[in-house]
XYZ file of C-alpha atoms in Angstrom:
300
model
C 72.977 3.173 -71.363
C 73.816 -0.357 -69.939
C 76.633 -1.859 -71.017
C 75.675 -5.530 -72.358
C 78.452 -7.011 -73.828
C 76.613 -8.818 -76.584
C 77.039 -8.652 -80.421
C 74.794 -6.684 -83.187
C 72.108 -7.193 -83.079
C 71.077 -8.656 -79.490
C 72.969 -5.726 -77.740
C 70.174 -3.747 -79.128
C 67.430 -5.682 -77.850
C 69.018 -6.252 -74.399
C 69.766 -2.347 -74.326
C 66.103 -1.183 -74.788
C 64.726 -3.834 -72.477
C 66.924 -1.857 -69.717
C 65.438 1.287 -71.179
C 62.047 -0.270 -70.943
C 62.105 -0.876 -67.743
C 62.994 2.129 -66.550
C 60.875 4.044 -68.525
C 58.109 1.963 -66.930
C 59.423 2.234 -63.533
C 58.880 6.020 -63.708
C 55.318 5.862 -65.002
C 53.216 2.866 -65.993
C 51.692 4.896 -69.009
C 54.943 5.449 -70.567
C 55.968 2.583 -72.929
C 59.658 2.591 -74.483
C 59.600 1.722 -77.830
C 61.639 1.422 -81.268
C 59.076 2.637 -83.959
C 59.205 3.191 -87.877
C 57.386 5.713 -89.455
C 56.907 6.930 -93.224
C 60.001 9.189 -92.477
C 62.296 6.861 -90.156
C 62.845 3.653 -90.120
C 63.918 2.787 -86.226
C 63.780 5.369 -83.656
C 64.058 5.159 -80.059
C 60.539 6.308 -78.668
C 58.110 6.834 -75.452
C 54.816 6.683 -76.404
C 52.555 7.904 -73.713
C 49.047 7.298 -72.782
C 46.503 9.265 -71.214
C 44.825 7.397 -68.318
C 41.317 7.224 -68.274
C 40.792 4.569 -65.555
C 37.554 3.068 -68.017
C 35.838 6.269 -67.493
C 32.401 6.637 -69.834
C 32.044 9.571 -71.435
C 28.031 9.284 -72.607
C 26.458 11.946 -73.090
C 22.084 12.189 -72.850
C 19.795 13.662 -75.593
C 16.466 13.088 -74.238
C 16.699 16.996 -72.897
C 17.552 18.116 -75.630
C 14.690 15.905 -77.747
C 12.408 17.665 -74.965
C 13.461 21.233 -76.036
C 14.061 20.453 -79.974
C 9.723 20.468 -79.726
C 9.214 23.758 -77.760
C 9.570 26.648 -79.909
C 9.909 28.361 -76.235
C 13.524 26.673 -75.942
C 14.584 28.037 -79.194
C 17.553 29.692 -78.284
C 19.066 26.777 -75.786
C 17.948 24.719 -78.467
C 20.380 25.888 -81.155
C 22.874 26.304 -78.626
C 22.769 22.298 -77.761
C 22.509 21.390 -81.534
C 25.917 23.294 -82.385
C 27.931 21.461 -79.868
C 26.316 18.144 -80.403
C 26.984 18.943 -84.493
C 30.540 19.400 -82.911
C 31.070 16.724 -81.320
C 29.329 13.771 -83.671
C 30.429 15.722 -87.206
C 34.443 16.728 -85.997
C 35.607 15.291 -82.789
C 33.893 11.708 -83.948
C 31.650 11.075 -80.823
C 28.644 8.345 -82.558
C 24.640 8.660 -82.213
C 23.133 5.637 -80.351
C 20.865 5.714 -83.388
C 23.855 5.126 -86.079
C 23.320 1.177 -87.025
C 26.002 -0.639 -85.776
C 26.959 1.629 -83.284
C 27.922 0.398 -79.844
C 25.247 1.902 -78.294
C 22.682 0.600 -80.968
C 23.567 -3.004 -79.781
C 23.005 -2.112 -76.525
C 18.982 -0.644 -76.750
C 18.613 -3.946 -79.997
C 19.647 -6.196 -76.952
C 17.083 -4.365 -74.536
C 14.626 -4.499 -77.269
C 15.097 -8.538 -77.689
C 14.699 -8.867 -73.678
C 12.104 -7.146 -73.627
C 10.341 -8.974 -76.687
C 10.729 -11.964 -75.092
C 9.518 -11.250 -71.477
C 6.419 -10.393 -73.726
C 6.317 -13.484 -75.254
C 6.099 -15.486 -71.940
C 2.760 -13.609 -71.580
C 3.090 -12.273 -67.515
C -0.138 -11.890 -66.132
C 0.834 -9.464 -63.134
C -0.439 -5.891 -63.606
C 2.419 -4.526 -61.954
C 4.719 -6.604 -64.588
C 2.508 -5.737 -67.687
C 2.727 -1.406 -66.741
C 6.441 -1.802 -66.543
C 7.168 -3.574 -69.954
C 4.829 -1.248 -71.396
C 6.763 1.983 -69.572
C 9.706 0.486 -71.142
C 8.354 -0.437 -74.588
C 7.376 3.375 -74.402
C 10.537 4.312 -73.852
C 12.154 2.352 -76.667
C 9.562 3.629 -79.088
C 10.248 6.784 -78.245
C 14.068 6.352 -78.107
C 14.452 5.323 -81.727
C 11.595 8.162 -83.025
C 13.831 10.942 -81.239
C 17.074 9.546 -82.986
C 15.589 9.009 -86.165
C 14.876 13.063 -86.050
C 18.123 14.090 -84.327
C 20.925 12.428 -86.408
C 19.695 14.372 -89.960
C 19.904 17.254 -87.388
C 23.475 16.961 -85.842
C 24.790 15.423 -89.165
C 24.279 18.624 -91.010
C 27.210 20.934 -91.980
C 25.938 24.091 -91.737
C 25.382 23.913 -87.531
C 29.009 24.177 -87.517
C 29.158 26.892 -89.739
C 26.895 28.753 -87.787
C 28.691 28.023 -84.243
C 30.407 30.908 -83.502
C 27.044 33.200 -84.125
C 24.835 30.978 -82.005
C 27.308 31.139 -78.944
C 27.504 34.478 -79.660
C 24.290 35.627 -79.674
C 23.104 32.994 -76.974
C 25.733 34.948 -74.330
C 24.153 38.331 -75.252
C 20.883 37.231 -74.696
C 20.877 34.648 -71.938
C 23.320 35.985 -69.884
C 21.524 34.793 -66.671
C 22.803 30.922 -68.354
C 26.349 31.349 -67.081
C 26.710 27.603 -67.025
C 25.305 26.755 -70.650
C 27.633 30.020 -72.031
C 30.994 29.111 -70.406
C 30.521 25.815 -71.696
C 29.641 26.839 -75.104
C 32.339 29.415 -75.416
C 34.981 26.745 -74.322
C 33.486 23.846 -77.032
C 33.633 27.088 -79.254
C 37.441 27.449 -78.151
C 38.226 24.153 -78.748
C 36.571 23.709 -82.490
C 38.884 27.183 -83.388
C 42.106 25.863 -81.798
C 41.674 22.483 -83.309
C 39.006 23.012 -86.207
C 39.725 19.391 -87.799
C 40.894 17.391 -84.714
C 39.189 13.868 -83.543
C 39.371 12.049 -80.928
C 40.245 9.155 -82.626
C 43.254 11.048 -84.346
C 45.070 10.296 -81.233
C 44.346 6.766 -80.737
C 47.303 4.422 -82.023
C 45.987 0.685 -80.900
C 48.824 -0.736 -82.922
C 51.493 0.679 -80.519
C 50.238 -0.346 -77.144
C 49.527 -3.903 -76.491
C 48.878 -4.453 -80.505
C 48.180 -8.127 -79.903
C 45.350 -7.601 -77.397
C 41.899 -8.130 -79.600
C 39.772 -7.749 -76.380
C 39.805 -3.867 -76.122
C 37.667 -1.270 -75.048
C 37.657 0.986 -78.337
C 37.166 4.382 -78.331
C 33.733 4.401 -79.870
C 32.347 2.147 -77.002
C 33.191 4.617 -74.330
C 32.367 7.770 -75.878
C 28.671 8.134 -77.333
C 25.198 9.921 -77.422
C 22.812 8.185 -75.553
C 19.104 8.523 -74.833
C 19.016 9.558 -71.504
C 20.485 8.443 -67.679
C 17.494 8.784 -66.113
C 14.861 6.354 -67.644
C 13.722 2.843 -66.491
C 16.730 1.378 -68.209
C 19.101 3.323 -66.839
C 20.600 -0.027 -64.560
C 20.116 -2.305 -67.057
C 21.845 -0.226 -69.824
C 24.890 0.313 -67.252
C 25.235 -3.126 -66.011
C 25.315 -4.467 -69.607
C 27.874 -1.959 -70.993
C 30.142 -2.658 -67.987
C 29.784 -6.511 -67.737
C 31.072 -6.391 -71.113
C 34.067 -3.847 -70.741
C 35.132 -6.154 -67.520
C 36.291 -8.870 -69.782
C 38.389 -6.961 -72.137
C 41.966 -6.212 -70.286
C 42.640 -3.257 -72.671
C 41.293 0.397 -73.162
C 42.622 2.248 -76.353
C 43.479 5.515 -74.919
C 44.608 8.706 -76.379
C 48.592 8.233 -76.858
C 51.414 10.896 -77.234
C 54.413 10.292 -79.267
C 58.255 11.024 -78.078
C 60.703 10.306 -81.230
C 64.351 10.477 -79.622
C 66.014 11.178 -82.779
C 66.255 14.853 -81.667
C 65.766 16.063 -77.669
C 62.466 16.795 -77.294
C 60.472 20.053 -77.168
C 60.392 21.349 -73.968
C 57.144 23.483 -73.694
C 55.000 20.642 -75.233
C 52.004 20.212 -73.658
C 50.544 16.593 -74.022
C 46.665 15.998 -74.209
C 45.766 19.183 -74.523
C 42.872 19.217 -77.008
C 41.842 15.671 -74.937
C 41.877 17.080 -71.854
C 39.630 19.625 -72.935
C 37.215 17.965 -74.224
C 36.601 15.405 -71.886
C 36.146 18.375 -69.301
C 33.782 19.575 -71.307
C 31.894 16.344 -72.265
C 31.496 15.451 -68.173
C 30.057 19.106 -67.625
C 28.048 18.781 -70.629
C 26.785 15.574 -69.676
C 25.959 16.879 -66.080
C 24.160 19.816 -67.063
C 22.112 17.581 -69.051
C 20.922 15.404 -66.563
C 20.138 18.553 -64.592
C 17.407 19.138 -66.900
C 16.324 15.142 -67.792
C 12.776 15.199 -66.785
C 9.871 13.313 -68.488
C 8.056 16.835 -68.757
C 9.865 19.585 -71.262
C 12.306 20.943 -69.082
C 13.420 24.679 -69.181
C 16.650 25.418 -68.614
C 15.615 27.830 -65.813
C 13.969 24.715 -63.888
C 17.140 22.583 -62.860
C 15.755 19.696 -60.449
């Protein structure tokens, strides 16, 4: 504790700017802090924060749309739909179809380029087959989501979970990738059953007067697919807007120092976790993101 020599109350202040920057020094995602709480009204805290370096975590349905038709890909099928009914109904990850979603701003701005490129009436072939490829795509886009969301919204996917997983290992064996994954999504919903990811996101603590943010719901989303003929356009939008906010609200973890901390707590588990299993998910997916109705047995 430096010694500061001031009176009450600035000896306080000068003392946890010392802290501060020390705390800092050690780790940048460590923030000192004096907080107040429901049950205390100033303790000295370290909030930490889970660095993310403005990864995307999106993950593609037009697989999945692909299979939801084939009553041949039953059984992969259900197995997709629990974990997406995971992910959008507990853990809080949004549809691109959802209105006023992030990603639903993102295709409506396609849409209006795209409307208006018509509108200047392009006489090239070439030109005119590639606005219609992606006016196909769009159409398509919003028919699959209209079906999906009802789908993924409804309770009783997650109620079924733990028999689909189960009866998708004892079946499918030869999947080892799609049944690791779904056993550890399946781990995850029965260690946390009611946790989101937005439970652990606490913009009000770290830089609280910063409105240009990347939020939570902007970097984590269902999209239509990675693969299409918007897949540049789609990226260079999303991250020509994120480069002009200084901020990402990451998951945080919360020291209070009004008793010594516990020493076997692990931080970030449950986010950890899940964004393993969102990447692999995601990867796997694109595996299988063909224009054709891909079977799981015909990875490109």
């Amino acid at each position: 504790m430096p010694v500061t020599g001031l009176p009450f109350p600035q000896n306080i202040y000068a003392t946890w700017q010392a802290l501060e920057k020390e705390v800092s020094a050690k780790d940048r995602n460590h923030h000192c802090m004096i907080l107040q709480d429901k049950g205390k009204k100033a303790v000295l805290s370290v909030v930490k924060t889970l660095d993310l370096s403005h990864c995307l975590f999106y993950i593609p349905v037009r697989p999945y749309w692909l299979w939801l038709q084939s009553a041949e890909q039953q059984r992969i099928t259900e197995l997709v739909t629990v974990i997406f009914a995971y992910l959008h109904q507990v853990v809080d990850i949004p549809f691109y179809a959802e209105n006023g979603s992030f990603m639903d701003y993102q295709y409506d701005t396609l849409e209006q380029w795209i409307s208006e490129a018509e509108d200047e009436r392009m006489s090239d072939d070439e030109d005119g087959e590639w606005r219609r490829q992606q006016e196909d795509t769009l159409y398509e886009l919003r028919r699959a989501g209209g079906h999906i969301m009802p789908v993924i919204k409804n309770p009783d996917w997650l109620l079924k979970m733990e028999q689909v997983v189960t009866d998708y290992r004892h079946r499918d064996s030869h999947q080892q990738e799609w049944e690791v994954l779904a056993i550890g999504f399946l781990q995850l919903y029965q260690q946390y059953p009611k946790r989101s990811l937005p439970d652990s996101i606490h913009p009000d603590l770290v830089y609280p007067d910063e409105e240009e943010r990347i939020r939570v719901e902007e970097y984590t989303s269902f999209y239509w697919s990675d693969h299409d003929c918007f897949e540049h356009e789609l990226m260079e939008m999303i991250n020509c807007s994120f480069q002009e906010r200084p901020v990402m609200d990451e998951p945080t973890a919360i020291y209070y120092f009004d008793n010594m901390p516990e020493t076997e707590r692990t931080d970030f588990d449950f986010e950890n976790r899940l964004f393993d299993l969102i990447e692999r998910l995601r990867d796997l997916l694109n595996a299988y993101d063909h224009e054709e109705r891909p079977s799981p047995l015909e990875c490109r």
